[in-house]
Amino acid sequence: MRPQPETCATHTIARGDTLWDIAAKNLGDPTKWTALYEASQSVIEAAARTYGHATSDHGNLIFPGTRLSVPGGTCHPETRQPAPTAQQSAQIAQQNRVEHIPASCSKPLMIGVRGSGQTPEVEGHPEIPRDLGPEIGGVYENLAPLGVQVYGLPYPAKKVEEIAADSAEKLFFDLVRNGGVTVNGVALTAAEVVKNGFPIPDSVREGAANLEADLLAQVRACHGQNQKIVLAGYSQGNWVIRVALDAFKRDHPDEWPDIVSSISGIGLVADPYNPLARPSLPAELDKGQTIRACLPDDAVCNDPFTVPTGDVNCIITFSILCPHVRYGTEPTVPRSEKSAILEISSSLQLGLLSPKIPGAVGVPSNPLQ
């Protein structure tokens, strides 16, 4: 390991920061991000471990509240600020998490994940909590009378229209329209997608990493206190949920039983799992109060090769006529005369109100399924 440069200058990481951006701002050259990493390697790696990761992947995973040393300055040893200890780094990370996810273990918690193209705030509806989106905001409004805490997961939620093909909707629409898709610069035929599934887009990966870290922090903080957690996602947000839970089971086997016993319900609105968008939910969680709501003519959450209706309204104009944006009003016939939002809400309410069954999600008696 190279010796760390002598420095007094520091930079405290904020949400959304990257070492590339920090180097551009503080050193005038984004390519000097490796110098930032080398100057604060021990602190960066300690923060990564606090959030449940084995390593920071050479600085690709950094977390708000971590204080970096900026190389290039000089100072006397007695005035140089020491790097935070592992305990201090853990406290910083916990404080940052509490700013975004409720810390109380005595009340049930709803974690919502918005769909692609949805901004953190819902324009015209300031009452909807940040990062939920209108559909999951509607689910929360129905659960709020139960005293549920709410947390909207922050992640990019890349737009449908972006050329990078970094959203669930665009992947499916391109598959139908063009007979193939391009993800992260790699062109795939429809046959390859059917055989192997879609590669997981970067937007989904980032959201899943955030959700995995937050779930880990929550179950560790509330271990043994029997907190009930419900997850609700819309469109791409459901892909985030599935990837996060699959990764959690793989990465944290010791805490996985806590996740299984804590989650009382999962509501998936317009879930792009058909099953071209893998992985599926872990089997332990895909039962009881886990419920999917999909409109019959929505190609995103049905087989896109066999659902021809609505394509023009979704691909070209993405208007209100597109079935993928009608989940707040349209009933999910023939299964239910309720809108998808009400159907999901009713299922999650049952999970929250039912007695906990160790090792199970909710109760296996959902009348809506």
GROMACS .gro file of C-alpha atoms in nm:
model
  369
    1MET     CA    1   0.000   0.000   0.000
    2ARG     CA    2   0.131   0.345  -0.087
    3PRO     CA    3   0.187   0.593   0.199
    4GLN     CA    4  -0.104   0.833   0.241
    5PRO     CA    5  -0.026   1.191   0.132
    6GLU     CA    6   0.012   1.457   0.400
    7THR     CA    7  -0.301   1.677   0.395
    8CYS     CA    8  -0.526   1.897   0.604
    9ALA     CA    9  -0.802   1.950   0.344
   10THR     CA   10  -1.112   1.734   0.380
   11HIS     CA   11  -1.436   1.668   0.195
   12THR     CA   12  -1.747   1.513   0.353
   13ILE     CA   13  -1.931   1.289   0.110
   14ALA     CA   14  -2.291   1.387   0.033
   15ARG     CA   15  -2.559   1.169  -0.125
   16GLY     CA   16  -2.497   1.146  -0.499
   17ASP     CA   17  -2.122   1.217  -0.476
   18THR     CA   18  -1.867   1.010  -0.667
   19LEU     CA   19  -1.489   1.016  -0.629
   20TRP     CA   20  -1.475   1.133  -0.992
   21ASP     CA   21  -1.691   1.438  -0.912
   22ILE     CA   22  -1.510   1.511  -0.584
   23ALA     CA   23  -1.173   1.502  -0.760
   24ALA     CA   24  -1.299   1.740  -1.028
   25LYS     CA   25  -1.422   1.985  -0.763
   26ASN     CA   26  -1.133   1.967  -0.518
   27LEU     CA   27  -0.836   1.876  -0.737
   28GLY     CA   28  -0.940   2.026  -1.070
   29ASP     CA   29  -0.906   1.692  -1.249
   30PRO     CA   30  -1.162   1.411  -1.224
   31THR     CA   31  -0.902   1.152  -1.327
   32LYS     CA   32  -0.724   1.212  -0.993
   33TRP     CA   33  -1.000   1.020  -0.814
   34THR     CA   34  -0.747   0.742  -0.746
   35ALA     CA   35  -0.545   0.989  -0.535
   36LEU     CA   36  -0.856   1.057  -0.328
   37TYR     CA   37  -0.911   0.686  -0.279
   38GLU     CA   38  -0.550   0.623  -0.177
   39ALA     CA   39  -0.555   0.914   0.069
   40SER     CA   40  -0.868   0.786   0.247
   41GLN     CA   41  -0.868   0.414   0.167
   42SER     CA   42  -0.908   0.298   0.528
   43VAL     CA   43  -1.203   0.533   0.588
   44ILE     CA   44  -1.375   0.443   0.260
   45GLU     CA   45  -1.339   0.071   0.325
   46ALA     CA   46  -1.463   0.105   0.685
   47ALA     CA   47  -1.776   0.285   0.561
   48ALA     CA   48  -1.836   0.014   0.301
   49ARG     CA   49  -1.818  -0.256   0.570
   50THR     CA   50  -2.058  -0.054   0.787
   51TYR     CA   51  -2.310  -0.069   0.503
   52GLY     CA   52  -2.269  -0.444   0.469
   53HIS     CA   53  -2.029  -0.463   0.173
   54ALA     CA   54  -1.708  -0.662   0.183
   55THR     CA   55  -1.518  -0.384   0.002
   56SER     CA   56  -1.584  -0.046  -0.160
   57ASP     CA   57  -1.488  -0.191  -0.499
   58HIS     CA   58  -1.190   0.047  -0.512
   59GLY     CA   59  -1.402   0.348  -0.425
   60ASN     CA   60  -1.703   0.275  -0.645
   61LEU     CA   61  -1.916   0.239  -0.332
   62ILE     CA   62  -1.894   0.549  -0.112
   63PHE     CA   63  -2.143   0.662   0.149
   64PRO     CA   64  -2.270   1.000   0.275
   65GLY     CA   65  -2.111   1.128   0.594
   66THR     CA   66  -1.769   0.978   0.521
   67ARG     CA   67  -1.494   1.240   0.556
   68LEU     CA   68  -1.222   1.217   0.293
   69SER     CA   69  -0.871   1.358   0.304
   70VAL     CA   70  -0.794   1.568  -0.004
   71PRO     CA   71  -0.426   1.525  -0.102
   72GLY     CA   72  -0.207   1.809  -0.211
   73GLY     CA   73  -0.196   2.037   0.095
   74THR     CA   74   0.056   2.041   0.375
   75CYS     CA   75   0.016   2.094   0.746
   76HIS     CA   76   0.186   2.031   1.074
   77PRO     CA   77   0.128   1.686   1.224
   78GLU     CA   78  -0.025   1.826   1.540
   79THR     CA   79  -0.297   2.008   1.340
   80ARG     CA   80  -0.381   1.731   1.096
   81GLN     CA   81  -0.726   1.584   1.156
   82PRO     CA   82  -0.710   1.211   1.227
   83ALA     CA   83  -0.922   0.977   1.020
   84PRO     CA   84  -1.241   0.863   1.194
   85THR     CA   85  -1.220   0.535   1.381
   86ALA     CA   86  -1.432   0.241   1.262
   87GLN     CA   87  -1.680   0.317   1.543
   88GLN     CA   88  -1.702   0.683   1.439
   89SER     CA   89  -1.752   0.583   1.075
   90ALA     CA   90  -2.035   0.353   1.182
   91GLN     CA   91  -2.196   0.635   1.381
   92ILE     CA   92  -2.170   0.872   1.084
   93ALA     CA   93  -2.329   0.614   0.854
   94GLN     CA   94  -2.607   0.545   1.103
   95GLN     CA   95  -2.681   0.914   1.145
   96ASN     CA   96  -2.704   0.958   0.770
   97ARG     CA   97  -2.934   0.659   0.737
   98VAL     CA   98  -3.165   0.788   1.008
   99GLU     CA   99  -3.210   1.110   0.810
  100HIS     CA  100  -3.372   0.909   0.534
  101ILE     CA  101  -3.516   0.590   0.683
  102PRO     CA  102  -3.718   0.593   1.008
  103ALA     CA  103  -3.520   0.476   1.310
  104SER     CA  104  -3.813   0.365   1.525
  105CYS     CA  105  -3.853  -0.010   1.566
  106SER     CA  106  -4.183   0.017   1.753
  107LYS     CA  107  -4.388   0.116   1.446
  108PRO     CA  108  -4.432  -0.069   1.117
  109LEU     CA  109  -4.229   0.059   0.824
  110MET     CA  110  -4.322   0.090   0.456
  111ILE     CA  111  -4.038   0.120   0.204
  112GLY     CA  112  -4.152   0.243  -0.137
  113VAL     CA  113  -3.960   0.238  -0.465
  114ARG     CA  114  -4.078   0.463  -0.749
  115GLY     CA  115  -4.078   0.377  -1.120
  116SER     CA  116  -3.849   0.493  -1.396
  117GLY     CA  117  -3.877   0.855  -1.500
  118GLN     CA  118  -4.048   0.953  -1.176
  119THR     CA  119  -3.886   1.244  -0.995
  120PRO     CA  120  -3.826   1.245  -0.617
  121GLU     CA  121  -4.110   1.495  -0.563
  122VAL     CA  122  -4.451   1.448  -0.723
  123GLU     CA  123  -4.538   1.778  -0.890
  124GLY     CA  124  -4.868   1.917  -0.767
  125HIS     CA  125  -4.887   1.670  -0.480
  126PRO     CA  126  -4.657   1.793  -0.202
  127GLU     CA  127  -4.834   1.564   0.045
  128ILE     CA  128  -4.676   1.257  -0.119
  129PRO     CA  129  -4.350   1.175   0.061
  130ARG     CA  130  -4.024   1.211  -0.131
  131ASP     CA  131  -3.913   0.931  -0.364
  132LEU     CA  132  -4.245   0.744  -0.364
  133GLY     CA  133  -4.406   0.853  -0.690
  134PRO     CA  134  -4.785   0.885  -0.733
  135GLU     CA  135  -4.869   0.514  -0.742
  136ILE     CA  136  -4.674   0.415  -0.431
  137GLY     CA  137  -4.779   0.745  -0.272
  138GLY     CA  138  -5.137   0.623  -0.313
  139VAL     CA  139  -5.051   0.296  -0.140
  140TYR     CA  140  -4.899   0.488   0.151
  141GLU     CA  141  -5.207   0.709   0.187
  142ASN     CA  142  -5.411   0.392   0.245
  143LEU     CA  143  -5.163   0.256   0.500
  144ALA     CA  144  -5.099   0.582   0.687
  145PRO     CA  145  -5.403   0.540   0.920
  146LEU     CA  146  -5.229   0.231   1.062
  147GLY     CA  147  -4.946   0.450   1.194
  148VAL     CA  148  -4.699   0.327   0.935
  149GLN     CA  149  -4.365   0.503   0.893
  150VAL     CA  150  -4.267   0.559   0.531
  151TYR     CA  151  -3.936   0.574   0.348
  152GLY     CA  152  -3.899   0.642  -0.024
  153LEU     CA  153  -3.584   0.480  -0.161
  154PRO     CA  154  -3.351   0.728  -0.334
  155TYR     CA  155  -3.213   0.600  -0.665
  156PRO     CA  156  -3.179   0.733  -1.025
  157ALA     CA  157  -3.503   0.584  -1.166
  158LYS     CA  158  -3.379   0.654  -1.520
  159LYS     CA  159  -3.639   0.779  -1.768
  160VAL     CA  160  -3.811   0.570  -2.033
  161GLU     CA  161  -3.704   0.808  -2.309
  162GLU     CA  162  -3.332   0.800  -2.232
  163ILE     CA  163  -3.122   0.657  -2.512
  164ALA     CA  164  -2.918   0.454  -2.265
  165ALA     CA  165  -3.205   0.201  -2.245
  166ASP     CA  166  -3.167   0.213  -1.868
  167SER     CA  167  -3.528   0.163  -1.766
  168ALA     CA  168  -3.752  -0.140  -1.748
  169GLU     CA  169  -4.019   0.013  -1.971
  170LYS     CA  170  -3.783   0.109  -2.253
  171LEU     CA  171  -3.624  -0.235  -2.252
  172PHE     CA  172  -3.958  -0.405  -2.304
  173PHE     CA  173  -4.087  -0.157  -2.560
  174ASP     CA  174  -3.766  -0.181  -2.763
  175LEU     CA  175  -3.784  -0.559  -2.747
  176VAL     CA  176  -4.132  -0.556  -2.900
  177ARG     CA  177  -4.065  -0.280  -3.153
  178ASN     CA  178  -3.715  -0.373  -3.271
  179GLY     CA  179  -3.684  -0.743  -3.197
  180GLY     CA  180  -3.393  -0.677  -2.965
  181VAL     CA  181  -3.243  -0.434  -2.716
  182THR     CA  182  -2.912  -0.267  -2.635
  183VAL     CA  183  -2.808  -0.250  -2.271
  184ASN     CA  184  -2.488  -0.076  -2.162
  185GLY     CA  185  -2.366  -0.083  -2.523
  186VAL     CA  186  -2.429  -0.455  -2.574
  187ALA     CA  187  -2.683  -0.550  -2.842
  188LEU     CA  188  -2.902  -0.850  -2.763
  189THR     CA  189  -3.150  -1.028  -2.988
  190ALA     CA  190  -3.496  -1.117  -2.864
  191ALA     CA  191  -3.394  -1.484  -2.862
  192GLU     CA  192  -3.097  -1.408  -2.636
  193VAL     CA  193  -3.320  -1.212  -2.398
  194VAL     CA  194  -3.574  -1.495  -2.383
  195LYS     CA  195  -3.296  -1.746  -2.310
  196ASN     CA  196  -3.091  -1.549  -2.059
  197GLY     CA  197  -3.319  -1.269  -1.935
  198PHE     CA  198  -3.240  -0.898  -1.943
  199PRO     CA  199  -2.909  -0.773  -1.808
  200ILE     CA  200  -2.977  -0.568  -1.496
  201PRO     CA  201  -2.956  -0.196  -1.588
  202ASP     CA  202  -2.728   0.035  -1.390
  203SER     CA  203  -3.025   0.231  -1.254
  204VAL     CA  204  -3.169  -0.087  -1.104
  205ARG     CA  205  -2.831  -0.197  -0.967
  206GLU     CA  206  -2.782   0.135  -0.787
  207GLY     CA  207  -3.130   0.127  -0.636
  208ALA     CA  208  -3.085  -0.234  -0.527
  209ALA     CA  209  -2.753  -0.154  -0.357
  210ASN     CA  210  -2.920   0.132  -0.166
  211LEU     CA  211  -3.214  -0.087  -0.062
  212GLU     CA  212  -2.991  -0.376   0.042
  213ALA     CA  213  -2.782  -0.144   0.261
  214ASP     CA  214  -3.087   0.021   0.419
  215LEU     CA  215  -3.259  -0.311   0.491
  216LEU     CA  216  -2.941  -0.440   0.650
  217ALA     CA  217  -2.912  -0.134   0.871
  218GLN     CA  218  -3.279  -0.154   0.970
  219VAL     CA  219  -3.286  -0.522   1.068
  220ARG     CA  220  -2.961  -0.485   1.259
  221ALA     CA  221  -3.097  -0.187   1.450
  222CYS     CA  222  -3.430  -0.360   1.521
  223HIS     CA  223  -3.307  -0.715   1.576
  224GLY     CA  224  -3.534  -0.902   1.817
  225GLN     CA  225  -3.797  -0.624   1.825
  226ASN     CA  226  -4.030  -0.789   1.572
  227GLN     CA  227  -4.076  -0.482   1.353
  228LYS     CA  228  -4.310  -0.530   1.057
  229ILE     CA  229  -4.183  -0.406   0.720
  230VAL     CA  230  -4.377  -0.386   0.393
  231LEU     CA  231  -4.221  -0.319   0.053
  232ALA     CA  232  -4.407  -0.155  -0.235
  233GLY     CA  233  -4.277  -0.081  -0.583
  234TYR     CA  234  -4.402   0.050  -0.914
  235SER     CA  235  -4.261  -0.070  -1.246
  236GLN     CA  236  -3.879  -0.047  -1.237
  237GLY     CA  237  -3.903  -0.012  -0.859
  238ASN     CA  238  -4.012  -0.375  -0.839
  239TRP     CA  239  -3.703  -0.486  -1.027
  240VAL     CA  240  -3.501  -0.295  -0.766
  241ILE     CA  241  -3.682  -0.482  -0.487
  242ARG     CA  242  -3.624  -0.824  -0.643
  243VAL     CA  243  -3.255  -0.763  -0.713
  244ALA     CA  244  -3.200  -0.622  -0.363
  245LEU     CA  245  -3.364  -0.917  -0.187
  246ASP     CA  246  -3.182  -1.169  -0.404
  247ALA     CA  247  -2.850  -0.997  -0.323
  248PHE     CA  248  -2.934  -0.970   0.048
  249LYS     CA  249  -2.998  -1.344   0.072
  250ARG     CA  250  -2.665  -1.412  -0.098
  251ASP     CA  251  -2.454  -1.148   0.081
  252HIS     CA  252  -2.594  -1.161   0.436
  253PRO     CA  253  -2.701  -1.515   0.526
  254ASP     CA  254  -2.679  -1.441   0.900
  255GLU     CA  255  -2.931  -1.154   0.874
  256TRP     CA  256  -3.154  -1.318   0.612
  257PRO     CA  257  -3.383  -1.485   0.870
  258ASP     CA  258  -3.445  -1.137   1.018
  259ILE     CA  259  -3.556  -1.012   0.675
  260VAL     CA  260  -3.790  -1.308   0.625
  261SER     CA  261  -3.947  -1.265   0.968
  262SER     CA  262  -3.973  -0.885   0.941
  263ILE     CA  263  -4.132  -0.846   0.598
  264SER     CA  264  -4.509  -0.868   0.636
  265GLY     CA  265  -4.599  -0.796   0.276
  266ILE     CA  266  -4.468  -0.704  -0.067
  267GLY     CA  267  -4.680  -0.512  -0.318
  268LEU     CA  268  -4.565  -0.509  -0.681
  269VAL     CA  269  -4.752  -0.267  -0.908
  270ALA     CA  270  -4.683  -0.326  -1.281
  271ASP     CA  271  -4.389  -0.551  -1.201
  272PRO     CA  272  -4.162  -0.609  -1.505
  273TYR     CA  273  -4.110  -0.977  -1.427
  274ASN     CA  274  -4.252  -1.196  -1.697
  275PRO     CA  275  -3.995  -1.366  -1.634
  276LEU     CA  276  -3.755  -1.189  -1.872
  277ALA     CA  277  -3.644  -0.947  -1.600
  278ARG     CA  278  -3.472  -1.169  -1.347
  279PRO     CA  279  -3.425  -1.254  -1.065
  280SER     CA  280  -3.755  -1.363  -0.919
  281LEU     CA  281  -3.835  -1.298  -0.555
  282PRO     CA  282  -3.670  -1.542  -0.314
  283ALA     CA  283  -3.911  -1.828  -0.251
  284GLU     CA  284  -3.933  -1.752   0.122
  285LEU     CA  285  -4.087  -1.412   0.044
  286ASP     CA  286  -4.299  -1.497  -0.259
  287LYS     CA  287  -4.609  -1.606  -0.066
  288GLY     CA  288  -4.873  -1.487   0.178
  289GLN     CA  289  -4.913  -1.111   0.149
  290THR     CA  290  -4.692  -1.083  -0.160
  291ILE     CA  291  -4.916  -0.961  -0.438
  292ARG     CA  292  -4.870  -0.845  -0.798
  293ALA     CA  293  -5.110  -0.615  -0.982
  294CYS     CA  294  -5.087  -0.603  -1.361
  295LEU     CA  295  -5.335  -0.467  -1.615
  296PRO     CA  296  -5.419  -0.723  -1.885
  297ASP     CA  297  -5.290  -0.510  -2.175
  298ASP     CA  298  -4.968  -0.385  -2.015
  299ALA     CA  299  -4.670  -0.527  -2.208
  300VAL     CA  300  -4.427  -0.430  -1.933
  301CYS     CA  301  -4.561  -0.676  -1.677
  302ASN     CA  302  -4.705  -0.932  -1.919
  303ASP     CA  303  -4.526  -1.119  -2.196
  304PRO     CA  304  -4.430  -0.832  -2.432
  305PHE     CA  305  -4.446  -1.064  -2.736
  306THR     CA  306  -4.813  -1.147  -2.684
  307VAL     CA  307  -4.954  -0.809  -2.573
  308PRO     CA  308  -4.980  -0.595  -2.889
  309THR     CA  309  -5.238  -0.342  -2.767
  310GLY     CA  310  -5.133  -0.001  -2.647
  311ASP     CA  311  -4.786  -0.014  -2.801
  312VAL     CA  312  -4.818   0.312  -2.997
  313ASN     CA  313  -4.950   0.502  -2.698
  314CYS     CA  314  -4.665   0.370  -2.484
  315ILE     CA  315  -4.371   0.381  -2.724
  316ILE     CA  316  -4.433   0.698  -2.920
  317THR     CA  317  -4.634   0.931  -2.700
  318PHE     CA  318  -4.640   0.756  -2.364
  319SER     CA  319  -4.979   0.918  -2.308
  320ILE     CA  320  -5.251   0.850  -2.053
  321LEU     CA  321  -5.382   0.591  -2.301
  322CYS     CA  322  -5.078   0.375  -2.227
  323PRO     CA  323  -5.193   0.100  -1.987
  324HIS     CA  324  -4.867   0.121  -1.796
  325VAL     CA  325  -4.963   0.459  -1.648
  326ARG     CA  326  -5.324   0.376  -1.559
  327TYR     CA  327  -5.271   0.186  -1.236
  328GLY     CA  328  -5.425   0.450  -1.015
  329THR     CA  329  -5.769   0.422  -1.173
  330GLU     CA  330  -5.814   0.103  -1.374
  331PRO     CA  331  -5.942  -0.214  -1.204
  332THR     CA  332  -5.725  -0.523  -1.241
  333VAL     CA  333  -6.009  -0.723  -1.395
  334PRO     CA  334  -6.102  -1.002  -1.391
  335ARG     CA  335  -5.925  -1.070  -1.062
  336SER     CA  336  -6.049  -0.763  -0.879
  337GLU     CA  337  -6.282  -0.470  -0.934
  338LYS     CA  338  -6.048  -0.255  -0.726
  339SER     CA  339  -5.778  -0.040  -0.879
  340ALA     CA  340  -5.429  -0.183  -0.851
  341ILE     CA  341  -5.345   0.073  -0.583
  342LEU     CA  342  -5.638  -0.034  -0.366
  343GLU     CA  343  -5.570  -0.401  -0.430
  344ILE     CA  344  -5.207  -0.368  -0.323
  345SER     CA  345  -5.304  -0.153  -0.025
  346SER     CA  346  -5.562  -0.405   0.097
  347SER     CA  347  -5.309  -0.688   0.080
  348LEU     CA  348  -5.042  -0.494   0.269
  349GLN     CA  349  -5.299  -0.389   0.532
  350LEU     CA  350  -5.379  -0.756   0.591
  351GLY     CA  351  -5.010  -0.829   0.639
  352LEU     CA  352  -4.968  -0.545   0.887
  353LEU     CA  353  -5.279  -0.637   1.087
  354SER     CA  354  -5.223  -1.014   1.095
  355PRO     CA  355  -5.025  -1.187   1.371
  356LYS     CA  356  -4.668  -1.262   1.276
  357ILE     CA  357  -4.593  -1.618   1.169
  358PRO     CA  358  -4.222  -1.692   1.226
  359GLY     CA  359  -4.045  -1.754   0.897
  360ALA     CA  360  -4.341  -1.652   0.682
  361VAL     CA  361  -4.451  -1.344   0.493
  362GLY     CA  362  -4.794  -1.235   0.621
  363VAL     CA  363  -5.059  -1.506   0.634
  364PRO     CA  364  -5.147  -1.757   0.361
  365SER     CA  365  -5.510  -1.650   0.342
  366ASN     CA  366  -5.518  -1.343   0.120
  367PRO     CA  367  -5.873  -1.329  -0.022
  368LEU     CA  368  -5.755  -1.103  -0.307
  369GLN     CA  369  -5.528  -1.365  -0.459
   0.00000   0.00000   0.00000
